Structures are given as structure tokens and as C-alpha cells.
Coordinates of C-alpha atoms and ligand atoms in Angstrom, one line a residue:
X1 CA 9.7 -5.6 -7.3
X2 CA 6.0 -4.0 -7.7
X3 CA 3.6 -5.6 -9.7
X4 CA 3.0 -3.5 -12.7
X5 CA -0.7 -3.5 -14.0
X6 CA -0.7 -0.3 -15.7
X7 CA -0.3 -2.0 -19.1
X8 CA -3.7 -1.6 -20.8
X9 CA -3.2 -5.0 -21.7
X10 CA -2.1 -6.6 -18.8
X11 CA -3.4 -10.2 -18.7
X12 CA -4.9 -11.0 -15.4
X13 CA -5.9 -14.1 -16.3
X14 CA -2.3 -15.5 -16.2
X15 CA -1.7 -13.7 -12.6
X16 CA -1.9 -17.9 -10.9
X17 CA -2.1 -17.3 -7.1
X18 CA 1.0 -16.3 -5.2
X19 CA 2.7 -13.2 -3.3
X20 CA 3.3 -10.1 -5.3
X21 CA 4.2 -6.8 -4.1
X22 CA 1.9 -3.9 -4.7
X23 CA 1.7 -0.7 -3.4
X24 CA 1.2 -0.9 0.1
X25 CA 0.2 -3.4 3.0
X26 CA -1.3 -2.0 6.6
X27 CA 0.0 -2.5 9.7
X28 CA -1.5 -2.0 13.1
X29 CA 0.5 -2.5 16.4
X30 CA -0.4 -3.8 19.3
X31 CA 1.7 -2.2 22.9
X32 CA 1.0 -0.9 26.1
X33 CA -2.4 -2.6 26.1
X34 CA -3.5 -1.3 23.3
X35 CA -3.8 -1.2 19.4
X36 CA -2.6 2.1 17.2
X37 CA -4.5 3.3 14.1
X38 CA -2.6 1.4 12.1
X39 CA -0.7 3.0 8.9
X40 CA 0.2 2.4 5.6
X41 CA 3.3 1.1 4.9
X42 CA 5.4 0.0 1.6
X43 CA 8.2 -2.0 2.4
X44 CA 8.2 -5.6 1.3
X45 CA 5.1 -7.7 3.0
X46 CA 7.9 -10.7 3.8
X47 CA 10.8 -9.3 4.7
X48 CA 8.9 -7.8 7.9
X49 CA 7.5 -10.6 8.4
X50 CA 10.7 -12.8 9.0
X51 CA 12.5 -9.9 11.1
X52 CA 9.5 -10.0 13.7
X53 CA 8.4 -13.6 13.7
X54 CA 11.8 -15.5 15.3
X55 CA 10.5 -15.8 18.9
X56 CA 7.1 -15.9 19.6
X57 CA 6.4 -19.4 20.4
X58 CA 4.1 -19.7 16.9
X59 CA 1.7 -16.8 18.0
X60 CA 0.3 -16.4 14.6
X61 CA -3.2 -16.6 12.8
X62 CA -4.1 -15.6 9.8
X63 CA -7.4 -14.8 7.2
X64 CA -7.9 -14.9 3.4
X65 CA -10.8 -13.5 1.6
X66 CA -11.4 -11.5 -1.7
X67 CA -12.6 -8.2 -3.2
X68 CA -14.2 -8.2 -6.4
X69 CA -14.3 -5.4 -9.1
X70 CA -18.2 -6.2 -9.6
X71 CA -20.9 -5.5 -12.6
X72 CA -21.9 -2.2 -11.1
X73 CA -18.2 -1.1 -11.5
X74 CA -18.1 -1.2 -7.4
X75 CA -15.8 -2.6 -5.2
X76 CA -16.8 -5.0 -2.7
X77 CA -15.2 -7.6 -0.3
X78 CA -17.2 -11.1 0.1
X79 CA -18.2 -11.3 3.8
X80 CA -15.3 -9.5 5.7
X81 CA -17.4 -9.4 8.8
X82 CA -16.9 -13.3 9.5
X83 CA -13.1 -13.4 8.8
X84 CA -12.9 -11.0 11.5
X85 CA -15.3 -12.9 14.0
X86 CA -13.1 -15.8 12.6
X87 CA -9.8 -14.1 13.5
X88 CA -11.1 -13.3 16.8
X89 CA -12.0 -16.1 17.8
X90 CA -8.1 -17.7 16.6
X91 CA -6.8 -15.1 18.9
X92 CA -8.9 -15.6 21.7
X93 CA -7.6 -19.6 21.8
X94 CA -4.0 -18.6 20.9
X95 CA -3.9 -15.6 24.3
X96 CA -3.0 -13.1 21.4
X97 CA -4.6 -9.6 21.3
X98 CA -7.7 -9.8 18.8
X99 CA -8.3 -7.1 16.4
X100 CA -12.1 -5.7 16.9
X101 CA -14.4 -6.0 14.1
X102 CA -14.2 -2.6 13.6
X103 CA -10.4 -2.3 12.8
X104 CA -10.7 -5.1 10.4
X105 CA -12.6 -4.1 8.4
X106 CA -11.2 -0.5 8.3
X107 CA -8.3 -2.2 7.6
X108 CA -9.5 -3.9 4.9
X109 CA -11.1 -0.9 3.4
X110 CA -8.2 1.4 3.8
X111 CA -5.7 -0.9 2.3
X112 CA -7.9 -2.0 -0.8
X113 CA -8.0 1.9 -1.4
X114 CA -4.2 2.6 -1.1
X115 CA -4.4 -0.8 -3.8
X116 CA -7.4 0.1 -5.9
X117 CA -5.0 -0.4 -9.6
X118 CA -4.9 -4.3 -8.5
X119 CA -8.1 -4.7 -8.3
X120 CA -8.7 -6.8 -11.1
X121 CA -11.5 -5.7 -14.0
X122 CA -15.0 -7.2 -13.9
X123 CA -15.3 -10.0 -16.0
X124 CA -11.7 -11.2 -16.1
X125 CA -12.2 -13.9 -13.1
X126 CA -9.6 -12.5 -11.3
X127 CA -9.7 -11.0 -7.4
X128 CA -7.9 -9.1 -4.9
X129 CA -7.0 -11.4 -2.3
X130 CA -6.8 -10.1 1.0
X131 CA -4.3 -11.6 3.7
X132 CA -4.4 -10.9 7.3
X133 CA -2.3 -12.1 9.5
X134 CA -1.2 -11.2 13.3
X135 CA 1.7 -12.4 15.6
X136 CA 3.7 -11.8 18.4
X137 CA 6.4 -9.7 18.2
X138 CA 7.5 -9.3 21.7
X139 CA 11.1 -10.7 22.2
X140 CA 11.3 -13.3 24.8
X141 CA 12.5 -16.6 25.2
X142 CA 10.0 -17.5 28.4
X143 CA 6.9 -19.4 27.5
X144 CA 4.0 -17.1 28.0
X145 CA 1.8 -14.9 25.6
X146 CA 3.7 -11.7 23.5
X147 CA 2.9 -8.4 25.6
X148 CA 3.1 -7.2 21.8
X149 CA 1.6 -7.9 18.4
X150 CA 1.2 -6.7 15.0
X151 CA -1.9 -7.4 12.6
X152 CA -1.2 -6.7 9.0
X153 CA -3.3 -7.0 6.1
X154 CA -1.8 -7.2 2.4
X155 CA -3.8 -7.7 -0.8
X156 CA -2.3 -9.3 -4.2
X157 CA -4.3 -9.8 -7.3
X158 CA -5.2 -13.6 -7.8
X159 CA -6.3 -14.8 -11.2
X160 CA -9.3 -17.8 -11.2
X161 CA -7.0 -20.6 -9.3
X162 CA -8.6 -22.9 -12.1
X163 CA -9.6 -20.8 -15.5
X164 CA -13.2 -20.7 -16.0
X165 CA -14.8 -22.2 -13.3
X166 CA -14.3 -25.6 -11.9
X167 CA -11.5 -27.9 -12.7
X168 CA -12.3 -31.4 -13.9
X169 CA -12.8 -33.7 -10.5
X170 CA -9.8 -34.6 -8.6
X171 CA -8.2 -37.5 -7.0
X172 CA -8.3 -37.3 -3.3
X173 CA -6.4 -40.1 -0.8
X174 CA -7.0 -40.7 2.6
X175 CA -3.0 -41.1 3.7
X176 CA -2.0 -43.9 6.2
X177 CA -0.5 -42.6 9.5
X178 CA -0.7 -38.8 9.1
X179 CA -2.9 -36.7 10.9
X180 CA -4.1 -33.1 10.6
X181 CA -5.9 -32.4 14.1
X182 CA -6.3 -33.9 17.4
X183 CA -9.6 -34.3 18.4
X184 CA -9.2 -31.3 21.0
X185 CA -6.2 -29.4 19.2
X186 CA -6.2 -26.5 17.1
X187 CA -7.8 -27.5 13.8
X188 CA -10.8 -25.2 14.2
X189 CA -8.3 -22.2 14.6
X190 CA -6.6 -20.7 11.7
X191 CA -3.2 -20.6 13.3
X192 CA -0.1 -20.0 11.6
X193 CA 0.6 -23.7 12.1
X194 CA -2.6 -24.8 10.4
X195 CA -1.1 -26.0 7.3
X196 CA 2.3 -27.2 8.7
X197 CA 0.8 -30.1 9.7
X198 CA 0.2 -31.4 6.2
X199 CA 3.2 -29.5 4.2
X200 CA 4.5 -33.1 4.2
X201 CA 2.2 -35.4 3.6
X202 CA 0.2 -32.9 1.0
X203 CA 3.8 -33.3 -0.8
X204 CA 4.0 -36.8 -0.6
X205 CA 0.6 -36.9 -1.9
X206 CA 0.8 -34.5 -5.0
X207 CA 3.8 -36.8 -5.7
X208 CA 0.9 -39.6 -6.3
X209 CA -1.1 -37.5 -8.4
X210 CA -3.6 -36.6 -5.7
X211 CA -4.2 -33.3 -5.5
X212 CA -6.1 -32.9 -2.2
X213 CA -5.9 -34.8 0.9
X214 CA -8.8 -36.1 2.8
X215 CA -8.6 -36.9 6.9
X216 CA -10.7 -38.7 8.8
X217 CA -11.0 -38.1 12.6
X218 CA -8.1 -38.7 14.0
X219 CA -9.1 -40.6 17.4
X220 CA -11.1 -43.4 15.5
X221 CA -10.6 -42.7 11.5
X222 CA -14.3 -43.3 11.2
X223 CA -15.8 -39.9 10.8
X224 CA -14.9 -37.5 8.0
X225 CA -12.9 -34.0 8.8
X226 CA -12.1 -32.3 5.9
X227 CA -9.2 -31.9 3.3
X228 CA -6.0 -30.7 4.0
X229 CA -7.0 -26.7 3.5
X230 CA -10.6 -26.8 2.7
X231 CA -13.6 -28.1 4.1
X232 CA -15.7 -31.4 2.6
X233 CA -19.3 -31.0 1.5
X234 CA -21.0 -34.0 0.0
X235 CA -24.5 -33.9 -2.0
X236 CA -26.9 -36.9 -2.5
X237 CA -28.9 -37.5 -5.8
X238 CA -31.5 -34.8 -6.8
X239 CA -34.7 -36.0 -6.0
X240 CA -37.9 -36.4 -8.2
X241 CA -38.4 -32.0 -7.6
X242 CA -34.6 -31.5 -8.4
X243 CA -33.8 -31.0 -4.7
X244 CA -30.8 -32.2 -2.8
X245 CA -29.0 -32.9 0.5
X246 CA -25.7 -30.9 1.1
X247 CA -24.1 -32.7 4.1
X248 CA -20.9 -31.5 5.8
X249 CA -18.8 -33.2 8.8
X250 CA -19.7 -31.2 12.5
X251 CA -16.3 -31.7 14.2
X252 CA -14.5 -29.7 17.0
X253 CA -11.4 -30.1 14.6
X254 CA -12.4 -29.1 11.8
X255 CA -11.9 -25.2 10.6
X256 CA -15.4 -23.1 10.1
X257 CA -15.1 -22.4 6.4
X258 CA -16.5 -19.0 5.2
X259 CA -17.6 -20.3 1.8
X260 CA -18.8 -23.4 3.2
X261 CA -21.1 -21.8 5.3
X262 CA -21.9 -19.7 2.4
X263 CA -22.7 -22.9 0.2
X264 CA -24.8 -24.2 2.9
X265 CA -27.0 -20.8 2.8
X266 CA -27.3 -20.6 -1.2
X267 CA -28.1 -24.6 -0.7
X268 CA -30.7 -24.4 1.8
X269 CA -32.6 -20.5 1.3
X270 CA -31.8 -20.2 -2.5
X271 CA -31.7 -23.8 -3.7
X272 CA -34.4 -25.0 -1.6
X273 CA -32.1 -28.1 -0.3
X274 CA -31.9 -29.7 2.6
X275 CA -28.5 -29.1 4.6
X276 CA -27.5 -31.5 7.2
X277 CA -24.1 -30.6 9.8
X278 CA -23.5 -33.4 11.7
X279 CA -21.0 -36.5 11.7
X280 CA -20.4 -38.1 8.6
X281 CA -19.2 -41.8 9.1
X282 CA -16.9 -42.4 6.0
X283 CA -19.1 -45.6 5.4
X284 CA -21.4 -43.5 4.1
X285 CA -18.6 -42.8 1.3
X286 CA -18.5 -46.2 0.9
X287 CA -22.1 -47.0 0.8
X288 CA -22.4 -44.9 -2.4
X289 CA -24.6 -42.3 -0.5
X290 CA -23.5 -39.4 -2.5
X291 CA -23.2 -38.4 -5.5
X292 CA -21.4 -35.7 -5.6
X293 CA -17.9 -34.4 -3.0
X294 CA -16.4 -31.3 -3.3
X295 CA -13.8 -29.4 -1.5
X296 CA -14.5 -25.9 -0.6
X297 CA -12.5 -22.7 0.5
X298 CA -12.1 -18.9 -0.7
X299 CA -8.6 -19.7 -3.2
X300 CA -11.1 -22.1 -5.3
X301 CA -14.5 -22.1 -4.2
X302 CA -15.3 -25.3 -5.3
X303 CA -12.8 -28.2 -6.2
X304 CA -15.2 -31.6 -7.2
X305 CA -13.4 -34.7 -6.3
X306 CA -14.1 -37.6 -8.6
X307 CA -12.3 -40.6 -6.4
X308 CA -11.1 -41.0 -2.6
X309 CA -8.5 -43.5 -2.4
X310 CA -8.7 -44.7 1.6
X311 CA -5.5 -46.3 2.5
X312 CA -6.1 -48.7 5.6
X313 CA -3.1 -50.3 7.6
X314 CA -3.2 -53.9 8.4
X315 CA -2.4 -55.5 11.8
X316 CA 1.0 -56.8 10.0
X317 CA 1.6 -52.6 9.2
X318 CA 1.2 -53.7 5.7
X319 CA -1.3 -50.8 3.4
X320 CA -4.2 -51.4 1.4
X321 CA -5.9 -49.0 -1.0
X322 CA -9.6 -49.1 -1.4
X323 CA -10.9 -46.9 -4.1
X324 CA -14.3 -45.5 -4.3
X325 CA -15.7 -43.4 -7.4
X326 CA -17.9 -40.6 -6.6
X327 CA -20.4 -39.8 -9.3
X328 CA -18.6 -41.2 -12.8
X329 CA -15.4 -40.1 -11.1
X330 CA -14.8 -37.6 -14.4
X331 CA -17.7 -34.7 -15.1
X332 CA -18.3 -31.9 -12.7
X333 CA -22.2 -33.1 -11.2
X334 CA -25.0 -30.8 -12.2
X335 CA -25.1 -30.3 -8.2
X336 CA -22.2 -28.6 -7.7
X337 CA -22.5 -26.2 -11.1
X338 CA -25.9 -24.9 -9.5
X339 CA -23.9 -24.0 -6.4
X340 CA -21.0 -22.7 -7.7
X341 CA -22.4 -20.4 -10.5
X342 CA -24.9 -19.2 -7.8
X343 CA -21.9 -18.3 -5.4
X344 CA -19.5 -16.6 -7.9
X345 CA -22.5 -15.1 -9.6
X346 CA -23.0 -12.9 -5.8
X347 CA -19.6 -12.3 -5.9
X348 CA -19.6 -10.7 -9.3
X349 CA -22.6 -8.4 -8.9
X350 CA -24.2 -10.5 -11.6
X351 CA -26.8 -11.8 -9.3
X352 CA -28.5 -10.1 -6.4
X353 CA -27.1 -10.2 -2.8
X354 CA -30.5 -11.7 -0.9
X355 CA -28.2 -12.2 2.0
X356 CA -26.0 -8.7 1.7
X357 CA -22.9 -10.3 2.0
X358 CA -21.3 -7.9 -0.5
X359 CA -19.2 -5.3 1.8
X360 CA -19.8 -2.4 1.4
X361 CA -23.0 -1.2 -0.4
X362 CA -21.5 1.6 -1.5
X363 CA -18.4 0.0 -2.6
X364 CA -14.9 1.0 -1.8
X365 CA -13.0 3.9 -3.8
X366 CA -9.5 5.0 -4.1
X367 CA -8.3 7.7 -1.8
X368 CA -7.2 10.5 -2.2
Ligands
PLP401 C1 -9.0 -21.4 5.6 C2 -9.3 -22.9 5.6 C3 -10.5 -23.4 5.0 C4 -11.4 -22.6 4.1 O1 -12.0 -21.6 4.8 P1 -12.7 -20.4 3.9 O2 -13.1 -19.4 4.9 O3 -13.8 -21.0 3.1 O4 -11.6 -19.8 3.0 C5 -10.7 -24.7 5.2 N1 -9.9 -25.6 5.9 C6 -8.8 -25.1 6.5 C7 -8.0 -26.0 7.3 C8 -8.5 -23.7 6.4 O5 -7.4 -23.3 7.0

């Protein structure tokens, strides 16, 4: 059933973040070589979905970013230009067709227009969340690339994942004998598959009252990846001139996050930090280096994680838990704040765009 928002008051604060149907979704084939202009179409997002998706050998990638009613009453998607390269560059690994640029973001405009009532009002923390996704839909049963695809994009309002801001900092763990990537797999891809990997052990996890899960390389566990569907950024202790270092892992394996690239950019041009990419032994962790770790993605921006618990098997198989407190383990660092505020405060119009990642200038209006 549609979502109805046309209640004056309509609390989109209490929207959480899940699947709705609204008015419309885009879809764009892919046959003959070629893709169509795509169309507008309003038959349930997921019942589609599961009719086209039986045999394709996992051909499937997918994107999520947001639009945001901002303070100039305009309509604007956060950096839609680099989920497309992103997509792109999933489809190029996976043999699939890629969408251009071009058709993304048409896309994206075109059904954010056909959706404009569920855009959420400025000032209520809520988004449109925009979903792309593509697969095969060639029948076959021989291992090769689809000959056909389709690329649809649906939005659905999403209310702030945690009200307000930040959450309080989590418990992460390190799990014993679960892996996310191999060294030269698919982790840097947003495949369909990229979360399957951890359905289980994210489960498990949550069960133990640890919210995210943290991986280490998988060929030597020495090196930090990142969490289980966001990216890890780490910050050492404000120096004497308030400035920091924001360091994140550089791995094959680990997926190129929008908003951590973002953060590293606010960090470094706005902040006046220093950013460092590079390898991050988890020793460092352990050494006390940093003072404040966060998980970052587009669903939450920022999560701060207060402990990582680091499970470590024994040569009799037997499991040990080291814990190690980041920061007091319980009070969102003054680090992170500055960050996200400076972030969310682009994304709402409330601050200017130095970096014109706003899209587009002029905003996106309802058609008609
Ligand atoms: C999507 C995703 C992220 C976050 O990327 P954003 O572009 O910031 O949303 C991080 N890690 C994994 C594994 C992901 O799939």
C-alpha cells in the first residue's frame, strides 16, 4: 500500500528507515545493446524485483544516497555524480551493462519529481533516500554475463536513522572466524552480495549487543578494513591549535564510501586537519593512538564507536576477548560533532556548499 503523507501532520520523524511504496519507481532496460529512456512505472518496487532476479548468476549492484528538502526550500541530492561513477565502476567488475553518468542522474531527477510529496520538509531531519539498483534479467542457466539488464531507481522517505544527530557510542566486535572480503574479491564493489556476507555474523553479533561489526584484513587480521556496511575513520587528539588527524584504512577490499570521502574533504579543506589513507595496523587501536572511531555511510553519517571488542583464537581454537575503550568509551568526542554538524549542515542548505556537492543548483521541481 502507498505511503500517505498528505496528512498536514504527518510525523516524519517516526518514518525509521525501511521500504515504502510511493508513487512511482523508474526503470530503464537494457536489450539489443543498448539502454531505453527509461519510464516511469508504479507497480510495487519488490514484487518486480523477485520476478526478474531468479537466474542471473548474482548480477546485481546497487547505490544509496539522499535528497534533501533544504533551507532555500530547494531540492537537492548530495553528490549523485559519484554514485554513478561508483555504479559504474561495480558494473564494469561484475561484466554488467553500466548506466552512463548521464542516465543516472536523469534518473534520479526524474523520479524524485514523479515523488516530490515524499520529500521530507526542511527541518524535520528526515530525507528521500534514493535506491538504485541493476541486474540481469536475461534467462539462462549457462555461466556467462546477462545479454539483458534493468537499472531501477526508487526513492522512500527515511526519517534521521538516530533522532537528532548522533547516537551515543556503540559497541563494535571484531568476530572470530568470519570474514567480509578476500583480499582480491569483491569488497570494493557494491554488489548485490555485498552485505550477504555478514547477514550472519552481523546477527550473531547484534545478539551480543554489538551493534556494528569491525573486520580486519582477512589474509593476515592485522590491518583494519571497515565495518560490516560502513567504512572506519579514526581521529587522534586535537593538538595545541585544535587540529586533528582523520585516518582511514587504504585497502583493495574495502568499499569507497561517498561520505567518507566527503568527511575526509570537510576534514582536511574546511577543518584544516590532516587526513592520512593508508594501512592502519589494528595495534595502533591498541596502542591508544586515537581518540576518537566512527563508522561512516549515507543511512547514518556518522555512528561513534565507544569500544572494539577483538576476539583472537588460540592455537587450542579456544577465544579470547580483548577490549579496548576508545575515548571514555560513552560521550560522542568533540572531533566527530565538528565533522558531522559540518556535513549535515551542507546537506541542509544551512551552510554553504564550498565544494558544490549539492545537485542541482537550481534544485529539482515537481513535473508536470
Ligand atoms: C555502501 C557501503 C558503505 C558506505 O558508503 P556511502 O557511499 O558512504 O554510503 C560502506 N561500506 C560498505 C561495505 C558499503 O556497502
Amino acid at each position: 500500500m502507498k505511503l500517505d503523507v498528505s496528512s498536514p501532520n504527518f510525523n516524519w520523524g517516526e518514518l525509521g528507515f525501511r521500504y515504502r511504496q510511493t508513487n512511482s519507481h523508474i526503470i530503464f532496460r537494457f536489450k539489443d545493446g543498448k539502454w531505453d529512456n527509461g519510464e516511469l512505472v508504479n507497480e510495487p518496487y519488490l514484487q518486480m524485483h523477485i520476478a526478474a532476479t531468479a537466474l542471473h548468476y548474482g548480477q546485481t549492484g546497487f547505490e544509496g544516497l539522499k535528497a534533501f528538502r533544504m533551507k532555500d526550500g530547494k531540492i537537492r541530492v548530495f553528490r549523485p555524480q559519484a554514485n554513478a561513477e561508483r555504479i559504474i565502476t561495480t558494473c564494469e567488475y561484475t561484466m554488467m551493462a553500466p548506466p552512463t553518468v548521464e542516465m543516472f542522474l536523469d534518473g534520479v531527477k526524474r523520479v524524485i519529481a514523479a515523488n516530490i510529496e515524499y520529500v521530507p520538509p526542511y527541518g524535520s531531519g528526515a530525507s528521500l533516500y534514493i535506491r538504485p539498483v541493476i541486474f540481469g534479467t536475461e534467462a539462462k542457466v549457462g555461466l556467462s554475463s546477462s545479454e539483458e539488464y534493468a537499472f531501477v531507481i526508487f526513492v522512500v522517505p527515511v526519517s534521521d536513522y538516530y533522532k537528532g544527530g548522533m547516537s551515543n557510542p556503540v559497541k563494535s566486535l571484531i568476530m572470530a572466524n568470519t570474514d567480509r572480503a578476500a583480499p582480491f574479491g569483491t569488497g570494493h564493489i557494491k554488489i548485490g552480495g555485498n552485505y550477504v556476507a555478514t547477514v550472519r555474523s552481523s546477527y550473531l553479533a547484534k545478539k551480543r549487543e554489538y551493534p556494528v561489526l569491525l573486520f580486519l584484513d582477512s589474509a593476515t587480521r592485522t590491518y583494519i578494513e571497515e565495518f560490516a556496511t560502513s567504512n572506519f575513520f579514526a581521529l587522534t587528539p586535537a593538538d595545541s591549535n585544535g587540529k586533528r588527524h582523520y585516518v582511514t584504512p587504504k585497502s583493495h577490499s574495502i568499499l569507497n564510501s561517498v561520505t567518507n570521502m566527503s568527511l575526509e574533504k570537510v576534514a582536511k579543506d574546511i577543518l584544516g586537519w590532516e587526513v592520512e589513507r593508508r594501512r592502519i595496523a589494528f595495534s595502533e587501536v591498541e596502542e591508544g593512538k586515537f581518540d576518537e572511531i566512527a563508522a561512516c555511510g549515507t543511512a547514518v553519517v556518522i555512528t561513534p564507536v565507544g569500544e572494539i571488542d577483538h576476539e583472537i583464537v588460540k592455537d587450542d581454537g579456544s577465544i579470547v576477548v580483548n577490549k579496548h575503550v576508545i575515548g571514555d568509551g560513552k560521550t560522542v568526542g568533540a572531533g566527530l560533532s565538528e565533522l558531522y554538524h559540518t556535513l549535515v549542515d551542507i546537506q541542509n542548505g544551512e551552510r554553504e556548499d564550498p565544494f558544490q556537492w549539492m545537485w542541482p543548483a537550481n534544485g529539482i521541481e515537481a513535473e508536470n
